[in-house]
Amino acid sequence: MAIPRQPMPEQDPVARGRTFAEVNLGYEVETAVLEATRCLACRRPPCVAGCPVGVRIDEFVPLIATRDFAAAARIVAEDNALAAICGRVCPQEAQCEGVCVLERKHRSVAIGNLERFIADWDRERGGSELSPPTPTGHRVAVVGAGPAGLTCAADLARMGHEVTIFEALHEPGGVLAYGIPPYRLPRDVVDAEVGRIRELGVSLETDAVIGMAGSIDDLLHAEGFDAVFVGSGAGAPRFLDIPGEDLVGVSTANEFLTRVNLMKAYRPGATTPVYDLQGARVAVFGGGNTAMDAVRTALRLGASDAMIMYRRTIEDMPARREEIHHAEDEGVQLMTLLAPIEFIGDDEGRLTAVRLVVMAQGEPDSSGRRRPEPIPGSEFIEEIQAAIVAIGNDPNPILRRTTADLDHTSRGTIVVDPESGATTKPGVFAGGDIVTGGATVILAMGAGRRAAREIDECLRADA
Amino acid sequence: MARVLDTSETGPGITRLRIDAPRVAKHWRAGQFVIIRPTARSERIPLTIAAADPHAGWIEVIVQAVGRTTMAIAATPAGGDLCDVVGPLGVPSDLETYGHVVVVGGGVGTAVAYPTAVALAAAGNRVTVIVGGRSRDLVILEAEMRAAGLEVIVTTDDGSAGLHGLVTDALATIIETDRPDRVIAAGPIPMMQAVAAATRTKGIPTMASLNPIMVDGTGMCGGCRVRVDGEVRFACIDGPEFDAHKVDFDVLTLRNRAYREFEQSQRAMAETP
């Protein structure tokens, strides 16, 4: 193959590590066209099967190569209501790009970069016109405006159903609004994509905590919805459960990122406070994407040392490779095979240090990774002024507590039929992290899409 | 957006707002709170729902203007809008029939104690309310509670109204003369801590309505975490009421100081004309 995979232009790592502006700059038109010409347009395209929402990659990429951007944008928009977001945050290497036939000998087509290019191109021109559906007269409630709920709502609206999304926070987007930082996903991109879903006729009620302000039963009976989709995510943070975790200076990644991203604490004049990290030594515990988001955000808030402390090795980190490399390029220190055993504070109850123990790799555990085991006598103390705990989330218990006849697993996730997303409660479907536990944006979208299809079939069958 | 229907001053720097919030009013029970974000630039802060009318669709909150955000809420006029009002949040107060219940409210914490006191009386309890303030004009809701048929004891630090002394002095007297079956406290942390100390040795079940810093109020951040019986609990979804004898008030005190400097600078900014 003569043409190499076109790299994504990026901001200079040193400069960008101090601002919240987007790191990846996006393809120029000529770069996108060149990259698109690398696609072999396979007859049985594995990339389409590798995409959880089945975007017709084999059709839209060749259209970019022939410069028919409008047609390419329409094809993407038909299958993906959040393409500009997916092009930015999907782990393509594990999905569409991972199965691209070019990946074996050369590098795969940069499908994510092309999806982002075409979605940005389309958004900047006001978005594709999609044909309006015939109203069915059915009403569906969607609980949660994260990736699963937004996708489900968009699909149902295109099928002609009247959809209302109930969102607990004051802004839609779920993890796209409070979790993923603006340097990875600019807020105007999220606003534009949510805006397009509302243009499809979807109503959005923010500040509505279903389970507290009315139950799922209220939606089905008192409020007259014909079906409910639950996409409330996995937003309840886990703790390390070690001494000193109550100290001022220790927060969960959810709290830290919510303050910074949703409440805009990074902006001058913000009224929501965040710990002052200027010149601070900050430790983030965890090795997933949330940990990378937190540590890179800490760097942007002025941390002198932004450190990942992870109990396994870099190879074992669940974070995307791209995220780990970005973090390292910006100056994040990756400290591996370490586990915190105690947070230490001063008389005022403020964090001053963490006691750590060095880990050795033991036998493989159920995840296939070698289990880390503490090395006796290897404890040491590291001075830090802030600690951010990013070791995962569990489903929020509010719905579980207020909806008795919705079956849950012992982990607090909702039990569903994996094909249809149907729960044990008639008329109620669920998908995304509330079913799988913490996973990815695109898997949640795939679940929202499958549930929409099933809800549509049920409603049409009943009619 | 939530429309403010009416506002009134119930004390110096203490404002009562009636807010149009049909969904909240319909599902509210005593002990629950709302998160309010007065403007699009504001932070989110928790306030207890003091009263609600599910038919008319309004709720009432009582806010003491102590910082930038509470000042912004208090300054919203009737006919004005609050950007966001989310609720009802938190676990409602337990409303069994206990017998004699003493509800202790300190300062603006009386606004937290008030709806629970009224609901406990409606549940068939004999309710004595002890309302404390630094001085006469900082004692709030006395008339409303008397009108609701509750027995009210007022205490002031300076003796300008009611008994001269602290709420715990009045509580100590009641414990000796008319032993309560249950005590509920809402107010400043030292007050709740003192109430817990007074009832612990007597074995009187006591609940405290905790007031940690909150962000979302729905259990997703853990900013409001408190230590109860050695366990981490989230005040927003597991509380805000907890067994006062098991609460680690020292942790609550420390954590509530986390942003003190920031809050002081915000207050100074809000006060600068």
XYZ file of C-alpha atoms in Angstrom:
736
model
C 0.000 0.000 0.000
C 1.455 3.280 -1.122
C -0.471 5.663 1.143
C 0.289 5.435 4.852
C -2.396 5.987 7.482
C -2.821 9.733 7.890
C -2.022 10.891 11.415
C -4.390 13.122 13.368
C -2.942 16.618 13.779
C -2.601 17.477 17.462
C -1.835 20.504 19.587
C 1.716 20.659 20.867
C 1.777 18.438 23.975
C 3.498 20.910 26.297
C 1.249 23.835 25.426
C -1.963 21.803 25.388
C -1.272 20.224 28.756
C -2.156 23.576 30.304
C -5.372 24.406 28.436
C -8.811 22.858 28.060
C -8.859 23.374 24.273
C -9.266 20.226 22.188
C -6.090 18.164 21.790
C -6.925 16.508 18.448
C -7.399 19.103 15.763
C -9.266 17.038 13.165
C -8.414 16.245 9.546
C -8.089 18.864 6.829
C -10.248 18.090 3.768
C -7.321 16.815 1.686
C -6.053 14.612 4.499
C -9.520 13.102 4.914
C -9.870 12.424 1.198
C -6.419 10.855 1.091
C -7.114 8.677 4.116
C -10.477 7.614 2.653
C -8.809 6.396 -0.523
C -7.039 3.763 1.582
C -10.358 1.951 2.157
C -10.674 -1.198 0.033
C -14.524 -1.125 0.232
C -14.641 -4.802 1.151
C -17.567 -6.816 -0.131
C -18.244 -8.228 3.339
C -16.938 -5.344 5.456
C -15.799 -6.562 8.888
C -15.658 -2.937 10.096
C -19.451 -2.557 9.912
C -19.912 -5.689 11.997
C -17.295 -4.317 14.401
C -19.330 -1.154 15.031
C -21.864 -1.560 17.854
C -24.384 0.642 16.023
C -23.555 -0.750 12.564
C -22.525 2.482 10.843
C -22.189 1.705 7.079
C -18.472 2.433 7.006
C -18.038 0.660 3.662
C -20.428 3.213 2.129
C -19.502 6.500 3.793
C -15.710 6.209 3.564
C -15.635 5.734 -0.255
C -17.997 8.740 -0.549
C -15.414 10.867 1.269
C -12.803 9.602 -1.231
C -15.007 10.826 -4.072
C -15.675 14.096 -2.214
C -19.407 13.543 -1.925
C -19.359 14.760 1.675
C -23.089 15.459 1.897
C -23.969 11.882 0.962
C -21.329 10.511 3.332
C -22.707 12.637 6.178
C -26.246 11.430 5.543
C -25.203 7.781 5.711
C -23.387 8.313 9.010
C -26.277 10.310 10.494
C -28.776 7.580 9.645
C -27.020 5.110 11.892
C -25.354 7.323 14.440
C -27.042 10.264 16.154
C -23.811 11.093 17.990
C -21.204 10.650 15.248
C -19.056 13.662 16.142
C -18.851 12.279 19.680
C -18.162 8.670 18.658
C -15.479 9.746 16.212
C -13.733 11.326 19.191
C -14.254 8.956 22.106
C -14.849 5.445 20.714
C -12.081 2.898 21.294
C -11.935 2.221 17.541
C -8.894 -0.007 17.913
C -11.121 -2.503 19.729
C -14.069 -2.079 17.354
C -14.312 -1.030 13.690
C -10.583 -0.366 13.160
C -9.498 -3.466 15.046
C -11.151 -5.695 12.434
C -10.282 -3.613 9.319
C -8.655 -5.949 6.791
C -5.773 -3.520 6.345
C -4.837 -3.842 10.010
C -3.057 -7.173 9.425
C -0.464 -5.945 6.946
C -0.652 -2.172 7.112
C -2.435 0.031 9.597
C -6.234 0.121 9.509
C -8.208 2.882 7.841
C -8.603 5.704 10.389
C -12.369 5.208 10.531
C -12.821 7.186 13.743
C -10.947 10.186 12.354
C -13.035 10.031 9.168
C -16.292 9.729 11.082
C -15.281 12.750 13.120
C -14.290 14.653 9.971
C -17.586 14.037 8.225
C -19.694 14.724 11.331
C -17.845 18.003 11.947
C -18.170 18.931 8.263
C -21.897 18.259 8.470
C -22.416 20.114 11.766
C -20.608 23.185 10.489
C -23.121 23.250 7.630
C -26.164 22.856 9.842
C -26.585 19.089 9.663
C -28.210 16.660 7.236
C -31.940 16.799 6.649
C -33.494 13.512 7.643
C -36.911 12.609 6.317
C -39.651 13.170 8.941
C -41.378 9.987 10.136
C -45.100 9.289 10.314
C -46.281 9.767 13.918
C -47.369 6.514 15.563
C -49.196 8.080 18.516
C -47.122 6.074 20.989
C -45.282 7.788 23.838
C -41.984 6.536 25.259
C -40.135 7.808 28.338
C -36.355 7.611 28.402
C -34.676 7.800 31.812
C -31.214 9.333 31.523
C -29.774 11.579 28.784
C -26.440 9.784 28.431
C -25.264 8.002 25.276
C -27.706 5.065 25.681
C -30.755 7.264 26.316
C -29.909 9.804 23.620
C -29.439 7.072 21.011
C -32.606 5.246 22.024
C -34.568 8.517 21.976
C -33.215 9.538 18.565
C -34.036 6.148 17.035
C -37.540 6.069 18.532
C -38.245 9.601 17.309
C -37.177 8.616 13.786
C -39.604 5.706 14.023
C -42.379 8.210 14.715
C -42.811 7.808 18.477
C -43.244 10.732 20.847
C -40.247 10.644 23.179
C -39.519 12.457 26.451
C -36.110 12.143 28.085
C -35.899 12.641 31.850
C -32.458 13.758 33.022
C -31.442 14.201 36.667
C -28.712 16.785 36.080
C -29.229 20.289 34.731
C -27.582 19.420 31.417
C -28.055 16.437 29.095
C -25.207 14.180 27.993
C -24.547 12.047 31.046
C -20.869 11.138 31.071
C -20.420 13.280 27.938
C -21.362 16.323 30.032
C -19.867 15.607 33.444
C -17.192 13.001 32.809
C -15.280 13.431 29.552
C -13.252 16.670 29.682
C -13.631 19.379 27.014
C -10.056 18.904 25.727
C -11.227 15.473 24.497
C -14.808 16.370 23.687
C -15.632 20.070 23.269
C -18.967 21.068 24.819
C -20.268 22.711 21.661
C -20.000 19.320 19.935
C -22.167 17.706 22.628
C -24.626 20.629 22.573
C -24.946 20.438 18.781
C -25.559 16.694 18.727
C -28.109 16.879 21.560
C -29.689 19.819 19.733
C -30.154 17.699 16.631
C -31.827 14.967 18.653
C -34.246 17.588 19.982
C -34.884 18.737 16.410
C -36.168 15.229 15.762
C -38.988 16.146 18.166
C -37.569 14.589 21.335
C -38.568 16.471 24.522
C -35.982 16.843 27.248
C -36.888 17.403 30.877
C -33.779 18.186 32.932
C -33.688 18.325 36.761
C -35.992 15.280 36.824
C -34.720 12.461 39.045
C -36.894 9.458 38.205
C -37.195 7.356 41.323
C -37.483 10.487 43.459
C -39.739 12.820 41.440
C -42.049 10.026 40.383
C -41.285 6.366 39.797
C -41.166 4.225 36.678
C -44.691 3.118 37.583
C -45.808 6.752 37.632
C -44.407 7.176 34.111
C -46.281 4.105 32.879
C -49.558 4.793 34.649
C -50.059 8.374 35.854
C -48.132 9.963 32.987
C -49.394 7.636 30.272
C -46.162 6.480 28.636
C -46.486 3.248 26.642
C -42.929 2.115 27.344
C -39.877 3.171 29.344
C -36.189 2.872 28.488
C -33.803 3.070 31.440
C -30.344 4.347 30.576
C -29.339 5.721 33.941
C -25.736 4.563 33.754
C -23.269 3.470 36.408
C -22.517 6.639 38.276
C -22.026 5.611 41.915
C -18.318 5.889 42.700
C -16.288 3.176 44.416
C -13.836 4.014 47.165
C -10.478 2.497 48.039
C -11.769 1.839 51.556
C -8.492 2.705 53.256
C -7.882 4.911 56.319
C -7.854 8.652 55.687
C -10.217 8.626 52.718
C -12.398 11.260 54.462
C -9.579 13.826 54.479
C -10.050 17.120 52.672
C -8.115 16.712 49.423
C -9.404 13.230 48.631
C -12.204 13.088 46.093
C -13.668 10.662 43.624
C -12.998 11.186 39.935
C -16.747 11.678 39.509
C -16.760 14.590 41.941
C -13.563 16.124 40.577
C -14.645 15.829 36.944
C -18.211 16.980 37.673
C -16.901 20.110 39.363
C -14.516 20.825 36.514
C -16.559 19.735 33.459
C -20.232 20.164 34.339
C -19.822 23.032 36.803
C -16.994 24.640 34.785
C -14.781 25.094 37.827
C -11.769 25.541 35.520
C -13.089 28.835 34.193
C -12.088 32.077 35.886
C -15.031 33.428 37.852
C -16.614 30.004 38.358
C -18.802 29.758 41.443
C -18.277 26.027 41.994
C -14.988 25.425 43.791
C -12.459 22.703 43.074
C -9.358 21.952 45.124
C -6.635 24.454 44.270
C -4.134 22.292 42.385
C -1.763 25.099 41.407
C 1.714 23.716 42.090
C 0.255 20.692 43.844
C 1.369 17.086 43.727
C -1.712 15.129 42.645
C -2.132 11.371 42.654
C -4.861 9.643 40.678
C -5.621 6.053 41.649
C -6.752 3.819 38.797
C -5.752 2.891 35.248
C -8.890 3.397 33.191
C -10.018 6.201 30.908
C -11.564 8.044 33.844
C -8.209 8.014 35.631
C -6.531 9.431 32.500
C -9.224 12.121 32.223
C -8.726 13.048 35.876
C -4.930 13.175 35.774
C -4.789 15.213 32.565
C -7.392 17.573 34.023
C -5.272 17.953 37.179
C -2.325 18.907 34.981
C -4.436 21.549 33.259
C -5.428 22.956 36.652
C -1.759 23.634 37.341
C -0.534 20.535 39.193
C 3.268 20.459 39.433
C 3.180 16.671 39.484
C 0.257 14.734 38.067
C 0.718 11.066 38.840
C -1.175 7.913 37.958
C -0.768 5.346 40.689
C -1.835 1.923 39.475
C -1.552 -1.433 41.194
C -0.831 -3.381 37.991
C 1.413 -2.670 34.967
C 0.924 -0.231 32.071
C 0.030 -3.172 29.804
C -2.809 -4.076 32.191
C -4.355 -0.597 32.171
C -7.895 -0.615 30.787
C -7.468 2.926 29.404
C -7.149 3.444 25.652
C -3.532 3.400 24.437
C -4.068 6.805 22.830
C -5.135 8.252 26.174
C -2.139 6.811 27.993
C 0.220 8.200 25.339
C -1.447 11.603 25.407
C -1.116 11.688 29.177
C 2.567 10.738 29.052
C 3.301 13.281 26.304
C 1.747 16.000 28.434
C 3.968 15.116 31.380
C 1.861 12.752 33.463
C 3.939 10.347 35.535
C 2.795 6.730 35.351
C 3.639 4.953 38.592
C 2.746 1.285 38.387
C 2.722 -1.744 40.682
C 1.817 0.463 43.632
C -1.170 0.353 45.942
C -2.279 2.979 48.458
C -2.792 1.716 51.984
C -3.419 4.926 53.919
C -4.003 8.638 53.384
C -2.217 10.882 55.863
C -3.423 14.351 56.882
C -2.503 17.323 59.034
C -4.264 18.670 62.149
C -6.758 20.514 59.942
C -7.838 17.264 58.298
C -6.146 18.105 55.014
C -4.367 15.471 52.960
C -0.567 15.695 53.042
C 0.675 12.265 51.945
C -0.180 8.724 50.956
C 1.382 5.543 52.253
C 1.995 3.122 49.393
C 3.103 -0.464 49.078
C 4.973 -1.932 46.109
C 3.198 -4.772 44.343
C 4.611 -7.860 42.666
C 2.848 -9.751 39.893
C 1.381 -13.035 41.072
C -0.657 -15.709 39.304
C -3.200 -14.747 36.623
C -6.635 -13.892 38.057
C -10.145 -14.156 36.598
C -9.435 -11.164 34.274
C -6.449 -13.023 32.805
C -4.092 -10.417 34.202
C -1.518 -11.319 36.794
C -2.833 -10.561 40.236
C -0.852 -7.853 42.045
C 0.354 -8.827 45.509
C 1.961 -6.536 48.079
C 5.673 -7.016 48.753
C 6.136 -7.130 52.540
C 8.326 -4.350 53.904
C 8.157 -2.262 50.729
C 5.967 0.496 52.143
C 6.872 4.128 51.588
C 5.292 7.538 51.917
C 4.749 9.952 49.018
C 3.843 13.564 49.690
C 0.683 14.654 47.867
C -1.792 17.483 48.302
C -4.671 15.944 46.366
C -5.852 12.412 45.662
C -8.437 11.420 43.091
C -9.980 7.972 43.306
C -10.836 6.541 39.876
C -11.287 2.832 40.508
C -14.720 2.427 38.922
C -18.413 2.986 39.447
C -21.458 0.974 40.373
C -25.051 1.576 39.266
C -26.899 4.271 41.159
C -29.270 2.703 43.726
C -32.145 5.226 43.437
C -34.170 3.344 40.809
C -33.453 0.011 42.448
C -34.853 1.277 45.732
C -38.007 2.737 44.219
C -38.965 0.094 41.638
C -39.604 -3.164 43.428
C -40.454 -5.353 40.446
C -37.357 -4.600 38.365
C -34.884 -7.466 38.803
C -31.290 -6.552 39.604
C -28.080 -8.554 39.879
C -26.061 -8.633 43.084
C -23.837 -5.946 41.506
C -26.846 -3.649 41.226
C -27.149 -3.854 37.450
C -30.571 -4.344 35.852
C -31.278 -7.822 34.464
C -32.274 -7.745 30.787
C -32.659 -10.048 27.828
C -29.366 -9.307 26.025
C -31.019 -9.392 22.590
C -33.957 -7.106 23.274
C -32.983 -5.113 26.354
C -36.319 -6.109 27.937
C -36.287 -6.083 31.746
C -38.376 -8.298 34.007
C -40.936 -5.487 34.244
C -43.424 -5.364 31.345
C -42.986 -2.311 29.145
C -39.620 -1.439 30.660
C -36.335 -1.786 28.775
C -32.793 -0.946 29.851
C -29.360 -0.588 28.342
C -25.900 0.873 28.740
C -23.860 0.950 31.939
C -26.958 0.313 34.113
C -26.980 -3.185 32.549
C -23.288 -3.857 31.854
C -21.603 -1.852 34.605
C -19.079 0.766 33.529
C -18.321 0.207 29.806
C -17.959 2.469 26.757
C -20.004 5.214 25.123
C -20.486 3.204 21.939
C -21.593 0.010 23.700
C -24.211 2.073 25.536
C -25.326 3.508 22.199
C -25.574 0.030 20.711
C -27.773 -1.046 23.614
C -29.962 2.050 23.159
C -30.337 1.218 19.489
C -31.287 -2.447 20.086
C -33.831 -1.425 22.729
C -35.371 1.173 20.417
C -35.868 -1.478 17.746
C -37.488 -3.822 20.257
C -39.688 -1.095 21.785
C -40.833 -0.148 18.297
C -41.753 -3.733 17.506
C -43.643 -4.165 20.777
C -45.583 -0.929 20.336
C -46.520 -1.745 16.758
C -47.545 -5.273 17.745
C -49.792 -3.954 20.537
C -51.485 -1.418 18.302
C -36.470 27.179 35.087
C -38.627 27.407 38.212
C -40.688 30.515 38.887
C -40.524 32.148 42.316
C -44.139 32.816 43.291
C -43.609 34.719 46.488
C -40.850 35.758 48.853
C -40.866 37.063 52.399
C -38.326 37.905 55.060
C -38.598 35.636 58.099
C -35.579 37.101 59.895
C -32.534 39.255 59.219
C -30.897 37.755 56.131
C -33.357 34.858 56.194
C -35.710 34.612 53.221
C -38.606 32.307 52.552
C -39.320 31.542 48.903
C -42.389 29.877 47.455
C -41.381 28.189 44.194
C -43.493 26.738 41.411
C -42.233 23.131 41.194
C -45.172 20.773 40.528
C -43.172 17.579 40.131
C -41.255 18.196 43.356
C -44.359 19.235 45.307
C -46.268 16.155 44.200
C -43.683 13.677 45.452
C -42.288 15.503 48.480
C -42.284 14.036 51.975
C -40.957 15.623 55.159
C -37.183 15.400 55.527
C -36.386 15.744 51.825
C -34.501 18.535 50.102
C -33.942 20.176 46.742
C -30.771 21.200 44.935
C -31.023 24.748 43.614
C -28.841 26.476 41.022
C -30.129 30.036 40.948
C -28.393 31.205 37.773
C -26.661 29.547 34.830
C -23.308 30.531 36.365
C -24.149 29.346 39.866
C -23.094 26.308 41.808
C -25.651 23.736 43.002
C -26.586 23.897 46.685
C -28.964 21.819 48.817
C -31.916 23.358 50.701
C -34.552 21.550 52.728
C -38.141 21.711 51.539
C -39.922 23.447 54.421
C -43.424 22.964 53.060
C -45.222 21.985 49.868
C -48.671 21.932 48.326
C -49.018 18.995 45.923
C -52.267 20.377 44.461
C -51.136 23.941 43.897
C -47.726 22.643 42.807
C -45.456 24.792 44.952
C -42.712 24.174 47.485
C -41.182 26.501 50.052
C -37.550 26.818 51.047
C -35.979 29.018 53.669
C -32.552 30.349 52.874
C -30.061 32.227 55.004
C -27.896 34.440 52.807
C -24.402 33.473 53.947
C -22.524 33.172 50.654
C -22.637 34.068 47.013
C -25.145 31.389 45.990
C -27.534 31.769 48.924
C -27.438 35.542 48.331
C -28.413 34.966 44.698
C -31.304 32.726 45.729
C -32.532 35.160 48.373
C -32.328 38.020 45.891
C -34.626 36.326 43.361
C -37.843 38.354 43.413
C -41.388 37.075 43.125
C -42.000 36.563 39.419
C -38.299 35.837 38.852
C -36.881 32.438 37.902
C -34.429 30.057 39.489
C -32.381 28.311 36.819
C -32.661 24.817 38.318
C -34.656 23.245 41.157
C -34.124 19.478 41.497
C -35.947 17.180 43.855
C -37.311 15.899 46.032
C -34.002 14.356 47.103
C -32.920 12.312 50.100
C -34.686 9.753 52.264
C -37.853 11.078 53.961
C -37.928 11.276 57.772
C -39.228 8.177 59.559
C -42.759 9.007 60.653
C -43.791 6.249 62.993
C -45.717 6.773 66.195
C -43.011 6.949 68.836
C -44.884 8.725 71.646
C -43.194 11.896 72.804
C -40.813 13.309 70.196
C -38.594 16.316 70.802
C -37.520 18.132 67.653
C -34.583 20.496 68.106
C -33.951 23.228 65.556
C -30.996 25.569 65.704
C -30.956 28.799 63.707
C -31.915 28.250 60.089
C -31.823 24.504 60.835
C -35.306 25.128 62.222
C -36.430 25.187 58.596
C -35.214 21.580 58.375
C -36.844 20.589 61.666
C -40.178 22.268 60.971
C -41.729 19.987 58.297
C -40.622 16.857 60.145
C -42.111 18.182 63.414
C -45.434 18.876 61.715
C -45.450 15.454 60.026
C -44.577 13.655 63.268
C -47.524 15.353 64.998
C -49.767 14.291 62.121
C -48.477 10.726 62.615
C -49.882 10.755 66.149
C -46.873 11.814 68.187
C -46.800 14.376 70.949
C -44.223 16.777 69.582
C -42.218 19.311 71.543
C -40.116 21.649 69.462
C -37.102 23.442 70.892
C -36.159 26.362 68.668
C -32.913 28.153 69.329
C -31.251 31.251 67.951
C -28.526 33.671 68.907
C -31.149 36.345 69.538
C -34.873 36.996 69.193
C -34.934 37.906 65.488
C -32.941 34.778 64.514
C -35.636 32.490 65.909
C -37.717 31.479 62.910
C -41.005 29.683 62.288
C -42.181 29.929 65.913
C -45.629 31.221 64.957
C -46.066 28.610 62.229
C -45.226 25.782 64.600
C -47.572 27.064 67.303
C -50.265 27.417 64.646
C -49.654 23.765 63.716
C -50.491 22.855 67.320
C -46.955 21.985 68.394
C -45.625 22.727 71.835
C -42.782 25.204 71.264
C -39.924 26.151 73.562
C -37.787 29.071 72.428
C -34.220 29.596 73.606
C -31.872 32.475 72.818
C -28.165 32.750 73.532
C -28.618 36.338 74.730
C -31.929 35.864 76.516
C -33.743 38.304 74.230
C -36.610 35.827 73.839
C -37.736 32.659 75.591
C -35.256 30.838 77.817
C -31.793 32.336 78.185
C -29.383 29.656 77.031
C -28.808 26.931 74.482
C -31.243 24.430 73.026
C -29.369 21.715 74.865
C -30.180 23.389 78.222
C -33.863 23.128 77.410
C -33.384 19.571 76.164
C -31.626 18.567 79.391
C -34.612 19.782 81.373
C -37.076 17.840 79.226
C -34.967 14.687 79.483
C -35.197 14.924 83.297
C -38.871 15.909 83.566
C -40.652 14.536 80.501
C -38.380 11.936 78.958
C -38.739 11.853 75.158
C -39.021 8.609 73.200
C -37.141 10.077 70.281
C -35.132 13.226 69.508
C -34.474 14.802 66.133
C -31.894 17.556 65.681
C -31.214 19.895 62.783
C -28.878 22.850 62.945
C -25.219 23.763 63.289
C -22.876 20.787 63.718
C -21.801 21.672 67.302
C -25.470 21.834 68.283
C -26.280 18.430 66.779
C -23.165 16.997 68.388
C -24.241 18.392 71.784
C -27.763 16.977 71.383
C -26.303 13.573 70.538
C -24.091 13.732 73.632
C -27.058 14.656 75.825
C -29.220 11.737 74.698
C -26.550 9.076 74.238
C -26.050 8.286 77.906
C -29.816 8.255 78.425
C -30.316 5.798 75.596
C -32.821 8.010 73.768
C -32.904 7.273 70.009
C -31.720 10.427 68.233
C -31.570 11.421 64.598
C -29.509 14.256 63.135
C -30.147 15.845 59.758
C -26.635 16.285 58.337
C -25.562 19.182 56.140
C -22.405 18.230 54.239
C -21.231 19.890 51.025
C -23.116 18.496 48.025
C -22.719 18.755 44.267
C -25.237 16.622 42.363
C -27.369 15.402 45.280
C -28.164 12.124 43.504
C -25.392 9.805 44.696
C -22.963 10.114 41.821
C -20.015 11.981 43.308
C -19.579 11.122 46.961
C -18.758 14.719 47.883
C -21.365 14.531 50.673
C -19.952 11.350 52.172
C -20.199 11.032 55.926
C -18.978 8.403 58.402
C -21.793 6.625 60.181
C -20.918 3.694 62.428
C -17.536 3.556 60.687
C -19.118 3.156 57.245
C -19.076 5.585 54.306
C -22.610 6.823 53.613
C -23.783 9.414 51.115
C -25.945 12.025 52.850
C -27.800 12.778 49.600
C -29.190 9.297 48.982
C -28.691 7.453 52.288
C -29.657 10.454 54.434
C -29.669 13.323 55.238
C -30.989 11.926 58.569
C -28.770 9.453 60.379
C -28.546 7.950 63.862
C -26.874 10.831 65.683
C -25.147 8.476 68.092
C -23.276 6.822 65.213
C -22.332 9.905 63.185
C -18.686 11.010 63.154
C -19.274 14.743 63.583
C -15.527 15.496 63.528
C -15.264 14.202 59.957
C -18.324 16.257 58.972
C -16.808 19.377 60.553
C -13.488 18.932 58.746
C -15.034 18.168 55.376
C -17.377 21.158 55.534
C -14.303 23.393 55.795
C -12.856 22.122 52.500
C -13.598 25.240 50.492
C -13.618 27.868 53.229
C -11.139 30.236 51.579
C -12.913 29.965 48.223
C -16.281 30.599 49.886
C -14.937 33.656 51.683
C -13.595 35.122 48.462
C -16.893 34.404 46.716
C -18.786 36.121 49.503
C -16.518 39.145 49.311
C -17.106 39.234 45.555
C -20.886 39.059 46.004
C -20.853 41.858 48.556
C -18.712 44.184 46.444
C -21.107 46.548 44.722
